[in-house]
Short mmCIF file of N, CA and C in Angstrom, two decimals:
data_model
loop_
_atom_site.label_atom_id
_atom_site.label_comp_id
_atom_site.label_asym_id
_atom_site.label_seq_id
_atom_site.Cartn_x
_atom_site.Cartn_y
_atom_site.Cartn_z
N UNK A 18 122.87 104.91 109.78
CA UNK A 18 123.40 103.70 109.20
C UNK A 18 122.36 103.06 108.30
N UNK A 19 122.01 103.73 107.25
CA UNK A 19 121.01 103.21 106.31
C UNK A 19 121.53 101.96 105.62
N UNK A 20 120.61 101.07 105.30
CA UNK A 20 120.91 99.82 104.61
C UNK A 20 122.02 99.04 105.32
N UNK A 21 121.88 98.97 106.63
CA UNK A 21 122.81 98.21 107.46
C UNK A 21 122.09 96.98 107.97
N UNK A 22 122.72 95.83 107.86
CA UNK A 22 122.10 94.59 108.31
C UNK A 22 122.70 94.17 109.65
N UNK A 23 121.84 93.92 110.63
CA UNK A 23 122.29 93.42 111.92
C UNK A 23 122.55 91.93 111.76
N UNK A 24 123.78 91.52 112.07
CA UNK A 24 124.17 90.11 111.92
C UNK A 24 124.00 89.34 113.22
N UNK A 25 124.31 90.00 114.35
CA UNK A 25 124.16 89.32 115.63
C UNK A 25 124.08 90.34 116.76
N UNK A 26 123.43 89.91 117.83
CA UNK A 26 123.34 90.70 119.06
C UNK A 26 123.72 89.77 120.19
N UNK A 27 124.77 90.14 120.93
CA UNK A 27 125.23 89.32 122.05
C UNK A 27 125.29 90.17 123.31
N UNK A 28 124.94 89.55 124.43
CA UNK A 28 125.00 90.26 125.69
C UNK A 28 125.79 89.45 126.70
N UNK A 29 126.63 90.16 127.46
CA UNK A 29 127.32 89.53 128.59
C UNK A 29 127.35 90.55 129.72
N UNK A 30 128.11 90.27 130.76
CA UNK A 30 128.12 91.14 131.94
C UNK A 30 128.70 92.52 131.68
N UNK A 31 129.39 92.71 130.57
CA UNK A 31 130.00 94.02 130.28
C UNK A 31 129.14 94.89 129.38
N UNK A 32 128.15 94.32 128.70
CA UNK A 32 127.31 95.12 127.82
C UNK A 32 126.73 94.31 126.68
N UNK A 33 126.28 95.02 125.67
CA UNK A 33 125.66 94.40 124.50
C UNK A 33 126.50 94.72 123.28
N UNK A 34 126.83 93.70 122.51
CA UNK A 34 127.61 93.90 121.29
C UNK A 34 126.73 93.57 120.09
N UNK A 35 126.68 94.51 119.16
CA UNK A 35 125.89 94.35 117.95
C UNK A 35 126.84 94.34 116.76
N UNK A 36 126.81 93.25 115.99
CA UNK A 36 127.63 93.14 114.78
C UNK A 36 126.75 93.47 113.58
N UNK A 37 127.27 94.34 112.70
CA UNK A 37 126.51 94.74 111.52
C UNK A 37 127.37 94.66 110.28
N UNK A 38 126.68 94.54 109.14
CA UNK A 38 127.33 94.67 107.84
C UNK A 38 126.77 95.95 107.22
N UNK A 39 127.65 96.88 106.87
CA UNK A 39 127.22 98.16 106.33
C UNK A 39 126.86 98.03 104.85
N UNK A 40 126.29 99.08 104.30
CA UNK A 40 125.89 99.08 102.89
C UNK A 40 127.08 98.93 101.95
N UNK A 41 128.28 99.24 102.45
CA UNK A 41 129.49 99.10 101.62
C UNK A 41 130.13 97.72 101.76
N UNK A 42 129.52 96.85 102.58
CA UNK A 42 130.06 95.50 102.76
C UNK A 42 131.05 95.37 103.90
N UNK A 43 131.31 96.48 104.61
CA UNK A 43 132.21 96.43 105.76
C UNK A 43 131.48 95.84 106.96
N UNK A 44 132.24 95.22 107.86
CA UNK A 44 131.69 94.66 109.08
C UNK A 44 132.11 95.56 110.24
N UNK A 45 131.17 95.77 111.16
CA UNK A 45 131.44 96.66 112.28
C UNK A 45 130.79 96.08 113.53
N UNK A 46 131.48 96.23 114.67
CA UNK A 46 130.91 95.83 115.96
C UNK A 46 130.71 97.09 116.79
N UNK A 47 129.54 97.18 117.41
CA UNK A 47 129.24 98.32 118.27
C UNK A 47 128.88 97.78 119.65
N UNK A 48 129.33 98.46 120.69
CA UNK A 48 129.08 98.02 122.06
C UNK A 48 128.22 99.07 122.76
N UNK A 49 127.19 98.60 123.46
CA UNK A 49 126.27 99.47 124.17
C UNK A 49 126.10 98.96 125.60
N UNK A 50 125.71 99.87 126.52
CA UNK A 50 125.37 99.39 127.86
C UNK A 50 123.89 99.02 127.94
N UNK A 51 123.06 99.62 127.06
CA UNK A 51 121.64 99.27 126.96
C UNK A 51 121.26 99.35 125.49
N UNK A 52 120.29 98.56 125.11
CA UNK A 52 119.81 98.61 123.73
C UNK A 52 118.32 98.27 123.73
N UNK A 53 117.58 98.95 122.88
CA UNK A 53 116.16 98.64 122.70
C UNK A 53 116.01 98.08 121.30
N UNK A 54 115.49 96.88 121.22
CA UNK A 54 115.26 96.24 119.92
C UNK A 54 113.79 96.36 119.60
N UNK A 55 113.50 96.73 118.38
CA UNK A 55 112.12 96.90 117.97
C UNK A 55 111.91 96.20 116.64
N UNK A 56 110.83 95.48 116.53
CA UNK A 56 110.54 94.84 115.27
C UNK A 56 110.15 93.39 115.43
N UNK A 57 109.98 92.74 114.31
CA UNK A 57 109.67 91.31 114.29
C UNK A 57 110.97 90.57 113.99
N UNK A 58 111.30 89.61 114.82
CA UNK A 58 112.58 88.92 114.68
C UNK A 58 112.36 87.43 114.44
N UNK A 59 113.11 86.86 113.52
CA UNK A 59 113.02 85.41 113.31
C UNK A 59 113.82 84.71 114.40
N UNK A 60 113.16 83.94 115.25
CA UNK A 60 113.86 83.23 116.31
C UNK A 60 114.28 81.87 115.78
N UNK A 61 115.55 81.77 115.44
CA UNK A 61 116.08 80.52 114.88
C UNK A 61 116.66 79.62 115.97
N UNK A 62 116.73 80.14 117.17
CA UNK A 62 117.35 79.39 118.24
C UNK A 62 116.40 79.36 119.43
N UNK A 63 116.31 78.24 120.09
CA UNK A 63 115.48 78.14 121.28
C UNK A 63 116.12 78.78 122.49
N UNK A 64 117.31 79.32 122.35
CA UNK A 64 118.04 79.86 123.48
C UNK A 64 117.72 81.33 123.76
N UNK A 65 116.80 81.90 123.06
CA UNK A 65 116.58 83.34 123.13
C UNK A 65 116.35 83.85 124.55
N UNK A 66 115.47 83.20 125.32
CA UNK A 66 115.15 83.69 126.66
C UNK A 66 115.56 82.70 127.75
N UNK A 67 116.56 81.90 127.50
CA UNK A 67 116.89 80.81 128.40
C UNK A 67 117.62 81.25 129.67
N UNK A 68 118.51 82.22 129.59
CA UNK A 68 119.30 82.58 130.77
C UNK A 68 118.47 83.42 131.74
N UNK A 69 118.84 83.39 133.04
CA UNK A 69 118.11 84.19 134.04
C UNK A 69 118.11 85.68 133.70
N UNK A 70 119.23 86.19 133.18
CA UNK A 70 119.27 87.63 132.85
C UNK A 70 118.31 87.95 131.70
N UNK A 71 118.15 87.03 130.75
CA UNK A 71 117.19 87.26 129.67
C UNK A 71 115.76 87.19 130.19
N UNK A 72 115.50 86.32 131.16
CA UNK A 72 114.16 86.24 131.73
C UNK A 72 113.78 87.55 132.38
N UNK A 73 114.73 88.19 133.04
CA UNK A 73 114.48 89.49 133.66
C UNK A 73 114.16 90.52 132.57
N UNK A 74 114.88 90.48 131.47
CA UNK A 74 114.63 91.43 130.38
C UNK A 74 113.24 91.28 129.81
N UNK A 75 112.78 90.05 129.69
CA UNK A 75 111.46 89.81 129.12
C UNK A 75 110.39 90.40 130.02
N UNK A 76 110.59 90.37 131.32
CA UNK A 76 109.64 90.96 132.24
C UNK A 76 109.53 92.47 131.99
N UNK A 77 110.63 93.09 131.58
CA UNK A 77 110.64 94.53 131.34
C UNK A 77 110.02 94.90 130.00
N UNK A 78 109.71 93.92 129.18
CA UNK A 78 109.18 94.17 127.85
C UNK A 78 107.82 94.83 127.95
N UNK A 79 107.59 95.79 127.09
CA UNK A 79 106.26 96.37 126.98
C UNK A 79 106.01 96.71 125.52
N UNK A 80 104.78 96.68 125.16
CA UNK A 80 104.42 96.99 123.79
C UNK A 80 104.03 98.45 123.70
N UNK A 81 104.52 99.12 122.69
CA UNK A 81 104.16 100.51 122.44
C UNK A 81 103.67 100.63 121.01
N UNK A 82 102.61 101.41 120.83
CA UNK A 82 102.19 101.72 119.47
C UNK A 82 103.20 102.71 118.92
N UNK A 83 103.69 102.46 117.75
CA UNK A 83 104.75 103.24 117.14
C UNK A 83 104.26 103.71 115.79
N UNK A 84 104.35 104.99 115.53
CA UNK A 84 103.86 105.56 114.28
C UNK A 84 104.99 106.23 113.51
N UNK A 85 105.04 105.98 112.23
CA UNK A 85 105.91 106.70 111.31
C UNK A 85 104.99 107.47 110.38
N UNK A 86 105.16 108.78 110.36
CA UNK A 86 104.35 109.64 109.52
C UNK A 86 105.26 110.34 108.53
N UNK A 87 104.93 110.28 107.26
CA UNK A 87 105.74 110.90 106.22
C UNK A 87 104.96 112.10 105.68
N UNK A 88 105.59 113.29 105.77
CA UNK A 88 104.93 114.52 105.37
C UNK A 88 105.76 115.28 104.35
N UNK A 89 105.09 115.87 103.40
CA UNK A 89 105.73 116.79 102.45
C UNK A 89 105.51 118.19 103.03
N UNK A 90 106.60 118.93 103.28
CA UNK A 90 106.53 120.17 104.04
C UNK A 90 107.15 121.32 103.27
N UNK A 91 106.46 122.45 103.27
CA UNK A 91 106.99 123.68 102.69
C UNK A 91 107.48 124.57 103.84
N UNK A 92 108.62 125.23 103.65
CA UNK A 92 109.11 126.17 104.65
C UNK A 92 110.25 125.66 105.51
N UNK A 93 110.66 124.42 105.33
CA UNK A 93 111.79 123.88 106.11
C UNK A 93 112.97 123.55 105.21
N UNK A 94 113.02 124.18 104.04
CA UNK A 94 114.10 123.92 103.09
C UNK A 94 115.47 124.25 103.65
N UNK A 95 115.51 125.16 104.63
CA UNK A 95 116.78 125.58 105.23
C UNK A 95 117.39 124.51 106.14
N UNK A 96 116.61 123.53 106.56
CA UNK A 96 117.13 122.49 107.45
C UNK A 96 118.02 121.53 106.67
N UNK A 97 119.22 121.28 107.18
CA UNK A 97 120.08 120.31 106.50
C UNK A 97 119.58 118.88 106.71
N UNK A 98 120.07 117.99 105.89
CA UNK A 98 119.77 116.57 106.05
C UNK A 98 120.19 116.18 107.46
N UNK A 99 119.33 115.48 108.17
CA UNK A 99 119.67 115.07 109.53
C UNK A 99 118.48 114.56 110.30
N UNK A 100 118.76 114.25 111.54
CA UNK A 100 117.79 113.68 112.48
C UNK A 100 117.60 114.69 113.58
N UNK A 101 116.38 115.07 113.85
CA UNK A 101 116.08 116.12 114.83
C UNK A 101 115.15 115.56 115.90
N UNK A 102 115.50 115.79 117.16
CA UNK A 102 114.66 115.35 118.27
C UNK A 102 113.79 116.50 118.75
N UNK A 103 112.57 116.18 119.16
CA UNK A 103 111.69 117.13 119.83
C UNK A 103 111.83 116.86 121.32
N UNK A 104 112.79 117.52 121.92
CA UNK A 104 113.14 117.25 123.32
C UNK A 104 111.94 117.40 124.25
N UNK A 105 111.07 118.36 123.95
CA UNK A 105 109.93 118.62 124.83
C UNK A 105 108.95 117.45 124.90
N UNK A 106 109.05 116.50 123.96
CA UNK A 106 108.14 115.36 123.96
C UNK A 106 108.82 114.04 124.31
N UNK A 107 110.09 114.09 124.66
CA UNK A 107 110.87 112.86 124.86
C UNK A 107 110.56 112.16 126.18
N UNK A 108 110.40 112.90 127.26
CA UNK A 108 110.34 112.28 128.58
C UNK A 108 109.01 112.39 129.30
N UNK A 109 108.13 113.24 128.84
CA UNK A 109 106.88 113.48 129.55
C UNK A 109 105.77 112.60 128.98
N UNK A 110 105.30 111.61 129.75
CA UNK A 110 104.26 110.72 129.26
C UNK A 110 102.97 111.45 128.87
N UNK A 111 102.75 112.63 129.42
CA UNK A 111 101.55 113.39 129.09
C UNK A 111 101.56 113.89 127.65
N UNK A 112 102.73 113.86 127.00
CA UNK A 112 102.83 114.35 125.62
C UNK A 112 102.77 113.22 124.60
N UNK A 113 102.33 112.03 125.01
CA UNK A 113 102.28 110.89 124.10
C UNK A 113 101.45 111.26 122.87
N UNK A 114 101.91 110.81 121.72
CA UNK A 114 101.26 111.13 120.45
C UNK A 114 102.02 112.19 119.67
N UNK A 115 102.69 113.09 120.38
CA UNK A 115 103.51 114.10 119.72
C UNK A 115 104.74 113.44 119.11
N UNK A 116 105.28 114.00 118.04
CA UNK A 116 106.48 113.40 117.45
C UNK A 116 107.68 113.55 118.38
N UNK A 117 108.45 112.48 118.51
CA UNK A 117 109.68 112.54 119.31
C UNK A 117 110.89 112.82 118.43
N UNK A 118 110.74 112.59 117.12
CA UNK A 118 111.87 112.84 116.21
C UNK A 118 111.35 113.11 114.80
N UNK A 119 112.21 113.80 114.05
CA UNK A 119 111.92 114.12 112.66
C UNK A 119 113.21 113.89 111.88
N UNK A 120 113.09 113.38 110.67
CA UNK A 120 114.28 113.14 109.86
C UNK A 120 114.08 113.64 108.44
N UNK A 121 115.12 114.31 107.96
CA UNK A 121 115.18 114.70 106.55
C UNK A 121 116.28 113.87 105.93
N UNK A 122 115.94 113.03 104.97
CA UNK A 122 116.90 112.12 104.35
C UNK A 122 117.68 112.76 103.22
N UNK A 123 117.03 113.59 102.41
CA UNK A 123 117.66 114.13 101.21
C UNK A 123 117.42 115.63 101.11
N UNK A 124 118.45 116.37 100.73
CA UNK A 124 118.33 117.83 100.63
C UNK A 124 117.52 118.26 99.41
N UNK A 125 117.38 117.41 98.43
CA UNK A 125 116.67 117.78 97.20
C UNK A 125 115.16 117.55 97.27
N UNK A 126 114.66 117.14 98.42
CA UNK A 126 113.23 116.90 98.56
C UNK A 126 112.74 117.53 99.86
N UNK A 127 111.46 117.84 99.92
CA UNK A 127 110.89 118.41 101.13
C UNK A 127 110.03 117.37 101.87
N UNK A 128 110.44 116.13 101.80
CA UNK A 128 109.76 115.04 102.48
C UNK A 128 110.49 114.74 103.78
N UNK A 129 109.73 114.69 104.89
CA UNK A 129 110.28 114.44 106.21
C UNK A 129 109.56 113.27 106.85
N UNK A 130 110.27 112.50 107.68
CA UNK A 130 109.68 111.42 108.46
C UNK A 130 109.55 111.87 109.90
N UNK A 131 108.44 111.52 110.53
CA UNK A 131 108.21 111.83 111.93
C UNK A 131 107.95 110.52 112.67
N UNK A 132 108.56 110.38 113.85
CA UNK A 132 108.35 109.20 114.69
C UNK A 132 107.59 109.62 115.93
N UNK A 133 106.55 108.86 116.25
CA UNK A 133 105.71 109.16 117.40
C UNK A 133 105.31 107.86 118.08
N UNK A 134 104.97 107.96 119.36
CA UNK A 134 104.41 106.83 120.09
C UNK A 134 102.96 107.15 120.41
N UNK A 135 102.13 106.13 120.36
CA UNK A 135 100.73 106.30 120.72
C UNK A 135 100.37 105.25 121.76
N UNK A 136 99.10 105.06 121.97
CA UNK A 136 98.63 103.94 122.78
C UNK A 136 97.32 103.48 122.16
N UNK A 137 96.96 102.24 122.37
CA UNK A 137 95.78 101.74 121.68
C UNK A 137 94.49 102.25 122.30
N UNK A 138 94.57 102.92 123.42
CA UNK A 138 93.35 103.39 124.08
C UNK A 138 92.79 104.65 123.44
N UNK A 139 93.57 105.73 123.42
CA UNK A 139 93.01 106.99 122.93
C UNK A 139 93.97 107.83 122.08
N UNK A 140 95.19 107.39 121.91
CA UNK A 140 96.13 108.13 121.06
C UNK A 140 96.48 107.23 119.89
N UNK A 141 95.74 107.42 118.79
CA UNK A 141 95.92 106.58 117.61
C UNK A 141 96.33 107.43 116.42
N UNK A 142 96.31 106.83 115.24
CA UNK A 142 96.83 107.45 114.03
C UNK A 142 96.36 108.86 113.74
N UNK A 143 95.06 109.11 113.83
CA UNK A 143 94.55 110.45 113.50
C UNK A 143 95.06 111.50 114.48
N UNK A 144 95.14 111.15 115.76
CA UNK A 144 95.68 112.07 116.76
C UNK A 144 97.15 112.31 116.52
N UNK A 145 97.89 111.26 116.24
CA UNK A 145 99.33 111.37 115.98
C UNK A 145 99.57 112.27 114.76
N UNK A 146 98.78 112.10 113.73
CA UNK A 146 98.92 112.93 112.53
C UNK A 146 98.65 114.39 112.85
N UNK A 147 97.58 114.66 113.58
CA UNK A 147 97.24 116.04 113.96
C UNK A 147 98.38 116.68 114.76
N UNK A 148 98.95 115.93 115.71
CA UNK A 148 100.04 116.46 116.53
C UNK A 148 101.32 116.68 115.72
N UNK A 149 101.57 115.84 114.73
CA UNK A 149 102.74 116.04 113.85
C UNK A 149 102.56 117.31 113.02
N UNK A 150 101.36 117.53 112.51
CA UNK A 150 101.08 118.74 111.73
C UNK A 150 101.25 119.98 112.62
N UNK A 151 100.77 119.90 113.86
CA UNK A 151 100.96 121.02 114.80
C UNK A 151 102.44 121.29 115.05
N UNK A 152 103.24 120.24 115.18
CA UNK A 152 104.68 120.41 115.41
C UNK A 152 105.33 121.10 114.22
N UNK A 153 104.92 120.73 113.02
CA UNK A 153 105.46 121.36 111.80
C UNK A 153 105.16 122.86 111.82
N UNK A 154 103.94 123.22 112.16
CA UNK A 154 103.56 124.64 112.22
C UNK A 154 104.41 125.39 113.25
N UNK A 155 104.64 124.77 114.41
CA UNK A 155 105.42 125.43 115.46
C UNK A 155 106.85 125.71 115.04
N UNK A 156 107.40 124.88 114.15
CA UNK A 156 108.79 125.11 113.72
C UNK A 156 108.86 125.87 112.40
N UNK A 157 107.72 126.42 111.97
CA UNK A 157 107.73 127.30 110.81
C UNK A 157 107.44 126.66 109.48
N UNK A 158 106.92 125.45 109.48
CA UNK A 158 106.62 124.78 108.23
C UNK A 158 105.13 124.71 107.96
N UNK A 159 104.81 124.28 106.76
CA UNK A 159 103.42 124.09 106.36
C UNK A 159 103.32 122.74 105.64
N UNK A 160 102.44 121.88 106.12
CA UNK A 160 102.27 120.56 105.51
C UNK A 160 101.54 120.72 104.19
N UNK A 161 102.19 120.29 103.12
CA UNK A 161 101.58 120.31 101.79
C UNK A 161 100.80 119.03 101.52
N UNK A 162 101.31 117.92 102.08
CA UNK A 162 100.68 116.64 101.78
C UNK A 162 101.10 115.60 102.82
N UNK A 163 100.16 114.75 103.19
CA UNK A 163 100.48 113.58 104.00
C UNK A 163 100.81 112.48 103.01
N UNK A 164 102.06 112.03 103.03
CA UNK A 164 102.50 111.01 102.08
C UNK A 164 102.11 109.62 102.57
N UNK A 165 102.29 109.38 103.87
CA UNK A 165 102.08 108.04 104.40
C UNK A 165 102.01 108.08 105.91
N UNK A 166 101.18 107.20 106.48
CA UNK A 166 101.23 106.96 107.92
C UNK A 166 100.95 105.49 108.14
#
């Protein structure tokens, strides 16, 4: 859902409802049983953490170092546009730093985005980059250039 604006997030006893405006100007509501929000949010209302259920949620909050690495890759031209998960790195905390997902946005370019989690203690940008390059090699690609991290 590229270029989609989140208009509101509401929670009640049945779940979480997220209202969005799509890039075409359509409005859509999506319902989830759980949702993870990430980013910096403008708090325009003092009611954000007022209810007891919200207080419990705040206790569950934790900060994670999050890395987006953009790589130009040769050898993966056969992959269609899409979002790919690295299942082997999704659930095992011992694999922190490895990419959990890779995305190819456009078929006419060999630029891919990689998402990884680190920690501020010993898994930082250089380690995350090295592990992303290793993942590319394992799936048959060759990194031509690091575009951004």
